[in-house]
mmCIF file of C-alpha atoms and ligand atoms in Angstrom:
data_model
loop_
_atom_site.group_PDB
_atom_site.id
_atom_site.type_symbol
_atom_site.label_atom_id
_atom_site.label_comp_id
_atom_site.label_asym_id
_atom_site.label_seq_id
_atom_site.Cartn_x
_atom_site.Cartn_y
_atom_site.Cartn_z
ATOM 1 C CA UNK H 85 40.991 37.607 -67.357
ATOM 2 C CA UNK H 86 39.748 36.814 -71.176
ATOM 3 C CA UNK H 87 41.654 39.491 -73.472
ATOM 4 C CA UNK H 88 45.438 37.162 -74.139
ATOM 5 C CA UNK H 89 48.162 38.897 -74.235
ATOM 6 C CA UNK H 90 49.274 39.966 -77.284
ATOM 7 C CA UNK H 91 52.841 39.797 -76.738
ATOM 8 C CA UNK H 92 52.177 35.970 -75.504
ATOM 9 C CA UNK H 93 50.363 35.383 -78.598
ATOM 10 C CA UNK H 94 53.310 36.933 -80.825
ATOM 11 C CA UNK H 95 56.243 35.222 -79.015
ATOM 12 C CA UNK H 96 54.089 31.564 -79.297
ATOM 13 C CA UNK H 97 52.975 32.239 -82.602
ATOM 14 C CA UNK H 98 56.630 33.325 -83.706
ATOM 15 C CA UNK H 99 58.070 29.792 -82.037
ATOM 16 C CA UNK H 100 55.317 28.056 -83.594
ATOM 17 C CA UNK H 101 55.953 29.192 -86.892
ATOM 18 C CA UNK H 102 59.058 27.764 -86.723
ATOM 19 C CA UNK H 103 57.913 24.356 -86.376
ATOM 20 C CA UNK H 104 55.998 21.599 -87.918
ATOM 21 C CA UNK H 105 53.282 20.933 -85.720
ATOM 22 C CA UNK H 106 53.102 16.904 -85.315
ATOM 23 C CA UNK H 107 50.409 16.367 -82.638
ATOM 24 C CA UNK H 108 49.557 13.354 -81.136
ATOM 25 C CA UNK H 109 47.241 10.450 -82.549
ATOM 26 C CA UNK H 110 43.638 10.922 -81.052
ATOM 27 C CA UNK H 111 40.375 8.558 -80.703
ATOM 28 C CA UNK H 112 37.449 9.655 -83.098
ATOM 29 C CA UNK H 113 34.288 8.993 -81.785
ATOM 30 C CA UNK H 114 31.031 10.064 -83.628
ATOM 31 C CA UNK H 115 30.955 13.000 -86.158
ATOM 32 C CA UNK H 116 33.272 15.210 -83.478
ATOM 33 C CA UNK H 117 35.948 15.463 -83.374
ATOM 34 C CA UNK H 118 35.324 17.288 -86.308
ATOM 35 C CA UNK H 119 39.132 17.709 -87.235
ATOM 36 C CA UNK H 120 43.369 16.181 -87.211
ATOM 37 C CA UNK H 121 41.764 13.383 -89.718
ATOM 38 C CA UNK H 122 43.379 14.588 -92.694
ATOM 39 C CA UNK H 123 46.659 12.107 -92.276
ATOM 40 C CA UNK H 124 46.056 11.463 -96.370
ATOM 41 C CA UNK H 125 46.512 14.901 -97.113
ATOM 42 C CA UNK H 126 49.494 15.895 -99.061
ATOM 43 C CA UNK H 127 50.402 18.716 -97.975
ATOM 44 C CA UNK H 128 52.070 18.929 -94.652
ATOM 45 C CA UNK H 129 51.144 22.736 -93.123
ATOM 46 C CA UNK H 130 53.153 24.837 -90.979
ATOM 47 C CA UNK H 131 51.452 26.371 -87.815
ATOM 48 C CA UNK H 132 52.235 29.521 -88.998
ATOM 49 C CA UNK H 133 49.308 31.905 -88.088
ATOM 50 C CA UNK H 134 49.614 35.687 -88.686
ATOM 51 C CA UNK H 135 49.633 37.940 -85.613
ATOM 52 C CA UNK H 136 46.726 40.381 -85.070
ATOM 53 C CA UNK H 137 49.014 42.755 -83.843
ATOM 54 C CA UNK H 138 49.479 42.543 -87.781
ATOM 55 C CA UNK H 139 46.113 43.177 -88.859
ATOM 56 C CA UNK H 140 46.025 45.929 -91.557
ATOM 57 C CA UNK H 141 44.659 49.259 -90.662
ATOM 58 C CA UNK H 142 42.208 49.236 -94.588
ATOM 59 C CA UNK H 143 39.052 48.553 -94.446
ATOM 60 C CA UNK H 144 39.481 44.889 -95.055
ATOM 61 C CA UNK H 145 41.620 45.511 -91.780
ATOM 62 C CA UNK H 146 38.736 46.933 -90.116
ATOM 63 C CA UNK H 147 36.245 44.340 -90.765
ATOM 64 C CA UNK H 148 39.356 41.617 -89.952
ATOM 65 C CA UNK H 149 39.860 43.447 -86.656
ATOM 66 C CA UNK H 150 35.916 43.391 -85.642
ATOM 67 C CA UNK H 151 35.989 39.755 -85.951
ATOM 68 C CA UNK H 152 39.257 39.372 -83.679
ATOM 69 C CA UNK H 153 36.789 41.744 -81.289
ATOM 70 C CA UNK H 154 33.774 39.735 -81.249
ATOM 71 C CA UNK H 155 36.220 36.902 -80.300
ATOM 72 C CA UNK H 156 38.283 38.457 -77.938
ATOM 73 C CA UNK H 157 35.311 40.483 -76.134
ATOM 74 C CA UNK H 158 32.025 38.044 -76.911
ATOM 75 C CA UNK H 159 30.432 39.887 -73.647
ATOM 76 C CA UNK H 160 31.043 43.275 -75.377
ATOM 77 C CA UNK H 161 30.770 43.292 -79.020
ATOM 78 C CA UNK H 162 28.147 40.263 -79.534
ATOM 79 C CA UNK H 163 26.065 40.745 -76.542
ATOM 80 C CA UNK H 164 22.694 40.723 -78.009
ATOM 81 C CA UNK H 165 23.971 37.421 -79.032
ATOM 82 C CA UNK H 166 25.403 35.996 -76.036
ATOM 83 C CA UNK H 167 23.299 34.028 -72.882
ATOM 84 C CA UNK H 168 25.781 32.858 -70.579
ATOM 85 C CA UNK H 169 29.369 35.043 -69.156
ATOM 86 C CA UNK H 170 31.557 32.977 -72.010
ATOM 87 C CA UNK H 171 33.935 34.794 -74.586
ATOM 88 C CA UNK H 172 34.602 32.466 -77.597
ATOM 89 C CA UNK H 173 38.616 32.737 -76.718
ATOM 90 C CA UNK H 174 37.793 31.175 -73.303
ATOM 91 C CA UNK H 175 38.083 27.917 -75.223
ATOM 92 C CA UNK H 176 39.442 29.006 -78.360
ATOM 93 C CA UNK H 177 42.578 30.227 -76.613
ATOM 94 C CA UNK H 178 44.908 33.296 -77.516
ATOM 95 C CA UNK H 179 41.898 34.222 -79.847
ATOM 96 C CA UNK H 180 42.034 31.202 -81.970
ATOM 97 C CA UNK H 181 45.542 30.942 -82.260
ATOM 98 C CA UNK H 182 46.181 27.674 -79.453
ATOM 99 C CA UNK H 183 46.748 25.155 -81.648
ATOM 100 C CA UNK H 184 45.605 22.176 -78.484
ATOM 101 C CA UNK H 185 42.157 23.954 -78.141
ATOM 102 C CA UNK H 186 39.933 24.372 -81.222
ATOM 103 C CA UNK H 187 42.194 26.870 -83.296
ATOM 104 C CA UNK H 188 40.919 28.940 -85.987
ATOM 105 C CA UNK H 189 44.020 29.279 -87.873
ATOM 106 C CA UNK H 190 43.551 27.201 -91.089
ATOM 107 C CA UNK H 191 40.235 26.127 -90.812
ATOM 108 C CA UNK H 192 38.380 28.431 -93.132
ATOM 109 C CA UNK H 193 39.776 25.877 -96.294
ATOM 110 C CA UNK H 194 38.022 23.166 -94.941
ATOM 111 C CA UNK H 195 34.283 24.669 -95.057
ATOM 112 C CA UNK H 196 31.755 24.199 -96.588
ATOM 113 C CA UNK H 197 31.569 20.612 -94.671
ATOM 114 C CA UNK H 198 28.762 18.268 -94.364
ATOM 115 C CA UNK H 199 28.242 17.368 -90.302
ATOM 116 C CA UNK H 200 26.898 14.355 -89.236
ATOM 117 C CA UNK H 201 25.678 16.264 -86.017
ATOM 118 C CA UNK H 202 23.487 18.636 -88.455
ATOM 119 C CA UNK H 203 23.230 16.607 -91.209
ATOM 120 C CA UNK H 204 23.568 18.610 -94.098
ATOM 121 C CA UNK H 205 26.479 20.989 -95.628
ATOM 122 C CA UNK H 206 27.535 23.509 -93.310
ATOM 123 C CA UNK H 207 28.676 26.576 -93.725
ATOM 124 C CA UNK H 208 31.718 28.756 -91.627
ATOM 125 C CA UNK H 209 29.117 30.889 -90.707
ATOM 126 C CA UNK H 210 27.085 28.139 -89.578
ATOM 127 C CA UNK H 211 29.462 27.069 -87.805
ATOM 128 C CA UNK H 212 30.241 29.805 -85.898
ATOM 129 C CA UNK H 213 26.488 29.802 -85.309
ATOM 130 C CA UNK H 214 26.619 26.700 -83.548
ATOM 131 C CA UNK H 215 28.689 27.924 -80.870
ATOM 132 C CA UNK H 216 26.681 31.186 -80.747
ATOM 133 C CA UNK H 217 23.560 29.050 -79.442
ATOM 134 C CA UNK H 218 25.236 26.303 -77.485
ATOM 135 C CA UNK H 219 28.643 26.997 -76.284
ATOM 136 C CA UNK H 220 27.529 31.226 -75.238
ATOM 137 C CA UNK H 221 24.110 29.617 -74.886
ATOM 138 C CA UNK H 222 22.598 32.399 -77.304
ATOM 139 C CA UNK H 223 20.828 33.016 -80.669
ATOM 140 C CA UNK H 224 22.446 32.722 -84.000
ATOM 141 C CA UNK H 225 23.658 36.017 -85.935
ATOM 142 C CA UNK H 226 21.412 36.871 -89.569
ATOM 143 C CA UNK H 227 23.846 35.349 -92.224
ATOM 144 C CA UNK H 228 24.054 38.891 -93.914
ATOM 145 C CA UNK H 229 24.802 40.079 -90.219
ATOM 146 C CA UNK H 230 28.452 42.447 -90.576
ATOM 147 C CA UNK H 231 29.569 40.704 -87.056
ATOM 148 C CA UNK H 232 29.285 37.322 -88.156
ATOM 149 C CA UNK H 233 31.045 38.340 -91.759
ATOM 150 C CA UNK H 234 33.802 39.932 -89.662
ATOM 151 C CA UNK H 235 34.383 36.730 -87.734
ATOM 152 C CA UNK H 236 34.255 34.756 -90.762
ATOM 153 C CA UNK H 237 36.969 37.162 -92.100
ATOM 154 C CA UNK H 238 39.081 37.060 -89.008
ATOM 155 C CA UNK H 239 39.579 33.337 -89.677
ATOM 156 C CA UNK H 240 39.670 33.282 -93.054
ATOM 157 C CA UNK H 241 42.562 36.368 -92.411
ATOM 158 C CA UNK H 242 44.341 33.749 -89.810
ATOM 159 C CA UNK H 243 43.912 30.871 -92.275
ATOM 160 C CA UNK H 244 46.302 32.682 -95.359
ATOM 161 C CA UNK H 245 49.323 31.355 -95.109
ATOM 162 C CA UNK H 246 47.519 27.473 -95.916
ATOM 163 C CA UNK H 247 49.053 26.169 -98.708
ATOM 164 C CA UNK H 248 45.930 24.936 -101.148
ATOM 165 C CA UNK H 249 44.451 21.481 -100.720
ATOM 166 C CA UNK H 250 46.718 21.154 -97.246
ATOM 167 C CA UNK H 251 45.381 19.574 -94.193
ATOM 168 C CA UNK H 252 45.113 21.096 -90.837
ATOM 169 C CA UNK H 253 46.626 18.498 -88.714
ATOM 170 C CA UNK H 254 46.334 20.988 -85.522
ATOM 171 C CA UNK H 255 42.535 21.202 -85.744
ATOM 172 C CA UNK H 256 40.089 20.186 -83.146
ATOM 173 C CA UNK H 257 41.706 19.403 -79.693
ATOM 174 C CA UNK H 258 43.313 16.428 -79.065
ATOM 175 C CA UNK H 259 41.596 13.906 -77.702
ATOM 176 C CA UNK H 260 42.587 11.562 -75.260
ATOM 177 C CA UNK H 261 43.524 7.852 -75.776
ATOM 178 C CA UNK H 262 42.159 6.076 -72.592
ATOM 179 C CA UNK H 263 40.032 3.225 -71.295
ATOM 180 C CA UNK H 264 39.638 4.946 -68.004
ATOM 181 C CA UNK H 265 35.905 5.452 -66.940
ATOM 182 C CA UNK H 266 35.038 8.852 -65.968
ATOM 183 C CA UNK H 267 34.460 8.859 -62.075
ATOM 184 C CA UNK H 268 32.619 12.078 -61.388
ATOM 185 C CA UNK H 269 33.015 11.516 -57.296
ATOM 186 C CA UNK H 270 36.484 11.223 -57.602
ATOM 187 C CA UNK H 271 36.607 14.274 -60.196
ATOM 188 C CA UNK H 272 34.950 16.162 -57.168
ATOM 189 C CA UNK H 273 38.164 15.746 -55.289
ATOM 190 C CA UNK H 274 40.305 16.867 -57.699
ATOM 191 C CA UNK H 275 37.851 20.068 -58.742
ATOM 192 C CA UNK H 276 38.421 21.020 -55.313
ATOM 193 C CA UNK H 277 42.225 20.591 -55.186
ATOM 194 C CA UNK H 278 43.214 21.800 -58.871
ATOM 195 C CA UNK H 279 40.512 23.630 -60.358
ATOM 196 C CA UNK H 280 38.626 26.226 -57.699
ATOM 197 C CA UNK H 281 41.199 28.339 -57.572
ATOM 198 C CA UNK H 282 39.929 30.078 -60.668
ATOM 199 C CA UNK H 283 36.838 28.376 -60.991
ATOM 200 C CA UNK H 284 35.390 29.056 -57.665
ATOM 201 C CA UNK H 285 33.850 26.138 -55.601
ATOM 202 C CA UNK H 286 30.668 26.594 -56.903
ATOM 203 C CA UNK H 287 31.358 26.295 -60.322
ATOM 204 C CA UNK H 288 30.389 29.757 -61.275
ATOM 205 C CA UNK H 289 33.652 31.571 -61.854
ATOM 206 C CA UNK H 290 36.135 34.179 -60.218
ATOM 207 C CA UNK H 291 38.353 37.153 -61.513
ATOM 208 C CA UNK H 292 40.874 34.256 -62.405
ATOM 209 C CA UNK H 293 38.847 31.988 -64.769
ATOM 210 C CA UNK H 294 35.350 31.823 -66.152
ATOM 211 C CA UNK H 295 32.177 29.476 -64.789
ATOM 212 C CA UNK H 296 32.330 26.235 -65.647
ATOM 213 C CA UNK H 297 28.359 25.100 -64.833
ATOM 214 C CA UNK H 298 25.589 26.972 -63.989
ATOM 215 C CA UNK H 299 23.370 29.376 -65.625
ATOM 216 C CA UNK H 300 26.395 31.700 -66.923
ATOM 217 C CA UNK H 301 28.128 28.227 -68.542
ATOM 218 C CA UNK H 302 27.814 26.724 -71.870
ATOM 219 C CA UNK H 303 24.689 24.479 -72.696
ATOM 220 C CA UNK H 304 24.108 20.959 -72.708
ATOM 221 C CA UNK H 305 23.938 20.794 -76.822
ATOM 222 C CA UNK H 306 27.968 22.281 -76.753
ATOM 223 C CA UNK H 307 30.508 20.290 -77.716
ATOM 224 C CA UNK H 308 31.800 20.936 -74.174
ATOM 225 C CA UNK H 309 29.121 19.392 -72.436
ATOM 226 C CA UNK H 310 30.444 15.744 -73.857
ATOM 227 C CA UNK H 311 33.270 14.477 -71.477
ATOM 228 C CA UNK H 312 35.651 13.563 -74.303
ATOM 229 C CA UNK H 313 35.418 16.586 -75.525
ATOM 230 C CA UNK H 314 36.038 18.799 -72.102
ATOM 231 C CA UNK H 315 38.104 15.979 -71.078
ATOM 232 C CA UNK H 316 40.599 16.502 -74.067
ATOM 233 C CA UNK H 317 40.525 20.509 -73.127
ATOM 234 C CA UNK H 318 41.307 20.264 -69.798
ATOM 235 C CA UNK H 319 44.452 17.866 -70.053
ATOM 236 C CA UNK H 320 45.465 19.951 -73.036
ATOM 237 C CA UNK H 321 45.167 23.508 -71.406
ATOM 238 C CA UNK H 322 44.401 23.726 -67.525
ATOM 239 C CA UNK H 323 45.061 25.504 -65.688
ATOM 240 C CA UNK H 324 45.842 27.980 -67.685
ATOM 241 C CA UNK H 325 49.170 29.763 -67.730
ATOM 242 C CA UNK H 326 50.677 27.323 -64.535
ATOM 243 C CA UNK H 327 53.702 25.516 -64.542
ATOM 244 C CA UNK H 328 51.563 21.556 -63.734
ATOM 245 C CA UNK H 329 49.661 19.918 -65.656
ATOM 246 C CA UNK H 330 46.409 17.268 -65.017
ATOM 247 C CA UNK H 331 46.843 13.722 -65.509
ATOM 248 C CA UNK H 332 44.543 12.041 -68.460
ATOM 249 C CA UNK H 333 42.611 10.513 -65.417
ATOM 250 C CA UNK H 334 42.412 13.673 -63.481
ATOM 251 C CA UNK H 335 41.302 15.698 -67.160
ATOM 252 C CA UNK H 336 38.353 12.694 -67.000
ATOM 253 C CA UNK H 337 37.006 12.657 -63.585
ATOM 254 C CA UNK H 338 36.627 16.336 -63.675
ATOM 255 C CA UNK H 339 35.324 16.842 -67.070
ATOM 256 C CA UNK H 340 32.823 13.846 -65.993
ATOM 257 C CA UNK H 341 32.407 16.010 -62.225
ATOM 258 C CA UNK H 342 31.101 19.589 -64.294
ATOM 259 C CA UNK H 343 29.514 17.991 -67.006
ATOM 260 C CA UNK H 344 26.502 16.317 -64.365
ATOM 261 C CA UNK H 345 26.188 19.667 -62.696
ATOM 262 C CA UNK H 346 23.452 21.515 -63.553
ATOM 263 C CA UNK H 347 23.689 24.079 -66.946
ATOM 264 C CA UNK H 348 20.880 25.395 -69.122
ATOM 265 C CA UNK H 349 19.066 23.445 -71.766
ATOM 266 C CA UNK H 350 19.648 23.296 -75.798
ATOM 267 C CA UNK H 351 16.065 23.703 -77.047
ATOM 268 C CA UNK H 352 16.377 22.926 -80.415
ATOM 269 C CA UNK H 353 18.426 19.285 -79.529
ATOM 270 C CA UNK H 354 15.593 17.472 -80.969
ATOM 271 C CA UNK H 355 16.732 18.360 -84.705
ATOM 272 C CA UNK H 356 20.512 16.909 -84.126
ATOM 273 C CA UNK H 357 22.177 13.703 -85.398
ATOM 274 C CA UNK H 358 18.606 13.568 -87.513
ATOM 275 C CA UNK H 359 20.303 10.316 -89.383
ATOM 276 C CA UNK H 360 21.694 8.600 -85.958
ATOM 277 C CA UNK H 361 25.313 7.984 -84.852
ATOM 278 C CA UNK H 362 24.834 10.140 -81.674
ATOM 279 C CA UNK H 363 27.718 9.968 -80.149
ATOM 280 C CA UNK H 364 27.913 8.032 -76.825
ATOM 281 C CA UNK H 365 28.830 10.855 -74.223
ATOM 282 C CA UNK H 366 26.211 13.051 -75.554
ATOM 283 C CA UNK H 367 24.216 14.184 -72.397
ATOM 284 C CA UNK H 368 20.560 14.141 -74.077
HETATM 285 C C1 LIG Z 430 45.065 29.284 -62.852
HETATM 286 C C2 LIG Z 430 43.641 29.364 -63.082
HETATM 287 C C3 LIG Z 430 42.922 28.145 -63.587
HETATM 288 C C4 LIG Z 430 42.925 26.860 -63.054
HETATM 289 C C5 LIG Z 430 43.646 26.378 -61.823
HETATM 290 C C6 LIG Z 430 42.032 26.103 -63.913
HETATM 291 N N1 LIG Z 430 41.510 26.890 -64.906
HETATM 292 FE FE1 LIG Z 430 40.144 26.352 -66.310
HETATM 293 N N2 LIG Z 430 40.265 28.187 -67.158
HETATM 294 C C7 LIG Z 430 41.018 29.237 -66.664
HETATM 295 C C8 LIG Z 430 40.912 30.367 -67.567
HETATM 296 C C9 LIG Z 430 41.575 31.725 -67.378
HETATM 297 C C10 LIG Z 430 40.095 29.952 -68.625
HETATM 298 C C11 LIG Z 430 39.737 30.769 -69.850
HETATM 299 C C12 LIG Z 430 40.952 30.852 -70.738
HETATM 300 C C13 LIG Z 430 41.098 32.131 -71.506
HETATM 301 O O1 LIG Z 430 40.159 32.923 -71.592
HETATM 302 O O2 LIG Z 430 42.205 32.339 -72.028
HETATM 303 C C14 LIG Z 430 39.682 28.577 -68.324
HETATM 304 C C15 LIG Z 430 38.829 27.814 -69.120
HETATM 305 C C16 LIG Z 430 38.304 26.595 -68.753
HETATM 306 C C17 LIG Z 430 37.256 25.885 -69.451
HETATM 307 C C18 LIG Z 430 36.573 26.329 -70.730
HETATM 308 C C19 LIG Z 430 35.752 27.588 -70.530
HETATM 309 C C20 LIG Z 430 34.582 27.389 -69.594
HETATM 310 O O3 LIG Z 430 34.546 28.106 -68.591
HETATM 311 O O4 LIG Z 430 33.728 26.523 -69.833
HETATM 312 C C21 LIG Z 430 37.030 24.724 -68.761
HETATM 313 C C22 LIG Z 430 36.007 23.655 -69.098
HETATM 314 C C23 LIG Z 430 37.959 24.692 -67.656
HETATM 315 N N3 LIG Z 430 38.712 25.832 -67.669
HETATM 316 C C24 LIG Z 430 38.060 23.646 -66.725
HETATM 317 C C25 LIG Z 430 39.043 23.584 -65.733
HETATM 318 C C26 LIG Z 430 39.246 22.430 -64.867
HETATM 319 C C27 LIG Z 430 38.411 21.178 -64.870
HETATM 320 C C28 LIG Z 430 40.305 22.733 -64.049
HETATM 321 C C29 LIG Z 430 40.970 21.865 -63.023
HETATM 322 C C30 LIG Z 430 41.592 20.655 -63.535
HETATM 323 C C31 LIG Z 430 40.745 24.076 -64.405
HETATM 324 N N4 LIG Z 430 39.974 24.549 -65.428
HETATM 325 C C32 LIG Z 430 41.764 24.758 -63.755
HETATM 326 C C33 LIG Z 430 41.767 29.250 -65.517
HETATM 327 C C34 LIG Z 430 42.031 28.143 -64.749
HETATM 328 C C1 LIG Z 431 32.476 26.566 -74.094
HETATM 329 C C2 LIG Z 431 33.537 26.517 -75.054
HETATM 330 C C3 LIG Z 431 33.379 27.221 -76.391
HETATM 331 C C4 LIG Z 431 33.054 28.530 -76.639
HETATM 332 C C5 LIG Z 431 32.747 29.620 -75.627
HETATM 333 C C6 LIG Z 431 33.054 28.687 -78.078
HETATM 334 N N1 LIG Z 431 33.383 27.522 -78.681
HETATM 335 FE FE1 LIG Z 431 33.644 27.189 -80.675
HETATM 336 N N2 LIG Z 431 34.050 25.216 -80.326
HETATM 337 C C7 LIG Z 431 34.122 24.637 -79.069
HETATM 338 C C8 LIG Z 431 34.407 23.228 -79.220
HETATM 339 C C9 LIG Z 431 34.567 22.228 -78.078
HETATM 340 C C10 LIG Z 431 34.524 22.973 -80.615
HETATM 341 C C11 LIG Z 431 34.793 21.615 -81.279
HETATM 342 C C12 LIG Z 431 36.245 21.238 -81.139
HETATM 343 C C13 LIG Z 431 36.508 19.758 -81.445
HETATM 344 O O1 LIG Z 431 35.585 19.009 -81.735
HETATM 345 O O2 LIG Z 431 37.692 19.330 -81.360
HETATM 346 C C14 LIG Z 431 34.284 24.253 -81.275
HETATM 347 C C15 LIG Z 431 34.325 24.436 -82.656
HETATM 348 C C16 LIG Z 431 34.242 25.670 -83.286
HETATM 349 C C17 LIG Z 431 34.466 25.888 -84.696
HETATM 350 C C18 LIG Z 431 34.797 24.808 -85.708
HETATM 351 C C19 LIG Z 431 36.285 24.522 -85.690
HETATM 352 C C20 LIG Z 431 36.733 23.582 -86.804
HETATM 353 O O3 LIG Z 431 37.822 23.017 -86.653
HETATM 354 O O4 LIG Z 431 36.020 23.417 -87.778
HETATM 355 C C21 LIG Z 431 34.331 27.238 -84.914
HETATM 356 C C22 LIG Z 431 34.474 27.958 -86.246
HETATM 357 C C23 LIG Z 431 34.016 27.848 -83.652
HETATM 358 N N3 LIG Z 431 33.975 26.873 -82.680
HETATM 359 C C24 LIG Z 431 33.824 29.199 -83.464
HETATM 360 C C25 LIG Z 431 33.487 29.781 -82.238
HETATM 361 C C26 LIG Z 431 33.241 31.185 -82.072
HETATM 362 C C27 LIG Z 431 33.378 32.235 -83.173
HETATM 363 C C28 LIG Z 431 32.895 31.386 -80.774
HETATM 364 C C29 LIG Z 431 32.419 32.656 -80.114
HETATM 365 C C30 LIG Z 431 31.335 33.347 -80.825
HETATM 366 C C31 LIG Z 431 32.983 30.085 -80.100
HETATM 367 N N4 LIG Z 431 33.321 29.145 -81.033
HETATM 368 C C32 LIG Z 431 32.769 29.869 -78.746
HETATM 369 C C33 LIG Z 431 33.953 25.268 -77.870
HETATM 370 C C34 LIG Z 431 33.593 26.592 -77.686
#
């Protein structure tokens, strides 16, 4: 259920490439969303990702191909790191390459960045980090660490064809324009009618899509746990592969409904936002 398929990713990526990639205007709340802000830039960039069936077979192409790995197969090839059943590409979708849901492609020009949520300069690395021990609920990699280099050059691999000093207008996932309040009783309803399927009553998973609370899910520091943030997922990508679509209303109810369920705890929250500006939908 987590490996995409290749040939999807080719045929998308080939239709993307032939298009400029306008998306739609989105509320910024807080630090996150951390991307789509660069409207000054000059530079107006194509989504034009390479494909990894591409990927060359040197040894740059090995270490490029390691990274795509420890993307594609998080449960496999990062275990050690890893505390919960999550693969990164289970929200960075077709292994980075879905430009709606936190792509990759591009975003290696705009790092170092400062982040309000850390605040200090991060790096890709730290980045990548971030989601290591809140989003797969796990430990961070050793910066010298050859699997965190290799994801760093995956990106950086899928983030060539940027023209210099270009925004990435695609990044982040695009958030959702509403003054609806998220009803989590309501967003029970509509778990049950649109979402257990594949994400199983309980939350916890099935064959057909990964858990969504729980102890295998993401932890409370991810961005995921904020209901703008899995609000603007859901309406943007589930379910996945169907021919419907949520309503912005439904995408906020039940982001809202499996954000108050029960997941494990960030430890180390204490140390974020250490100058203020928490955002509101922060759950600690
Ligand atoms: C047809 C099956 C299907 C349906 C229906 C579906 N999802 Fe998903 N969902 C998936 C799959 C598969 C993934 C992982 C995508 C991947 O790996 O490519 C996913 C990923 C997710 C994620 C991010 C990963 C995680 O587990 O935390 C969330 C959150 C999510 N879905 C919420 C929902 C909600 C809410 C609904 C109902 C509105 C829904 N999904 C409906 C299949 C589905
Ligand atoms: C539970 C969902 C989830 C999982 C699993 C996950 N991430 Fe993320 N990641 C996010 C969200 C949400 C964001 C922030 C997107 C936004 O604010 O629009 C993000 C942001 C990022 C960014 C910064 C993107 C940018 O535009 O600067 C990187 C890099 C990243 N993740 C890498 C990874 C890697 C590598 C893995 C696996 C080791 C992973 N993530 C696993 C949800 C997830």
């Amino acid at each position: 259920m987590n490996r995409p398929v290749i040939a999807g990713v080719v045929l998308a990526s080939t239709l993307l490439a032939t298009i400029s990639c306008v998306p739609p205007p989105r509320v910024t709340e807080g630090e996150e969303p951390a991307g789509r802000r660069s409207m000054d830039a000059t530079v107006n960039a194509l989504f034009a990702p390479p494909s990894p069936e591409t990927i060359p077979g040197d040894l740059r192409g090995e270490q490029i191909r390691l990274g795509y790995e420890m993307v594609v197969n998080t449960q496999q090839y990062g275990k050690r790191y890893v505390g919960n059943a999550l693969n990164c590409t289970n929200c960075h979708l077709d292994a980075g390459l879905h430009p709606n849901s936190a792509s990759f492609v591009g975003i290696s020009t705009l790092y170092p960045q400062y982040r309000e949520r850390a605040g200090r300069q991060v790096t890709l690395a730290d980045r990548i980090n971030e989601c290591f021990e809140r989003s797969l609920n796990g430990k961070s990699l050793p910066p010298d660490s050859v699997k965190l280099t290799a994801i760093v050059a995956y990106i950086e691999w899928l983030s060539q064809n940027m023209p210099p000093g270009s925004a990435v207008p695609w990044r982040g996932i695009p958030r959702l324009t509403s003054i609806h309040q998220p009803d989590p009783l309501n967003g029970k309803k509509v778990f049950e009618k649109k979402c257990v399927f594949c994400h199983g009553s309980d939350g916890q998973g099935t064959m057909a899509g990964p858990p969504v609370w729980g102890p295998r899910s993401y932890n409370i520091g991810a961005g995921m746990a904020r209901v703008s943030v899995a609000a603007a997922f859901i309406k943007a990508n589930m379910p996945r592969g169907w021919g419907w679509t949520v309503t912005n209303n439904e995408a906020i109810d039940t982001a809202a409904y499996i954000n108050v369920q029960p997941r494990p705890d960030f430890p180390d929250k204490i140390h974020d936002w250490p100058k203020g500006n928490k955002p509101a939908d922060v759950p600690y």
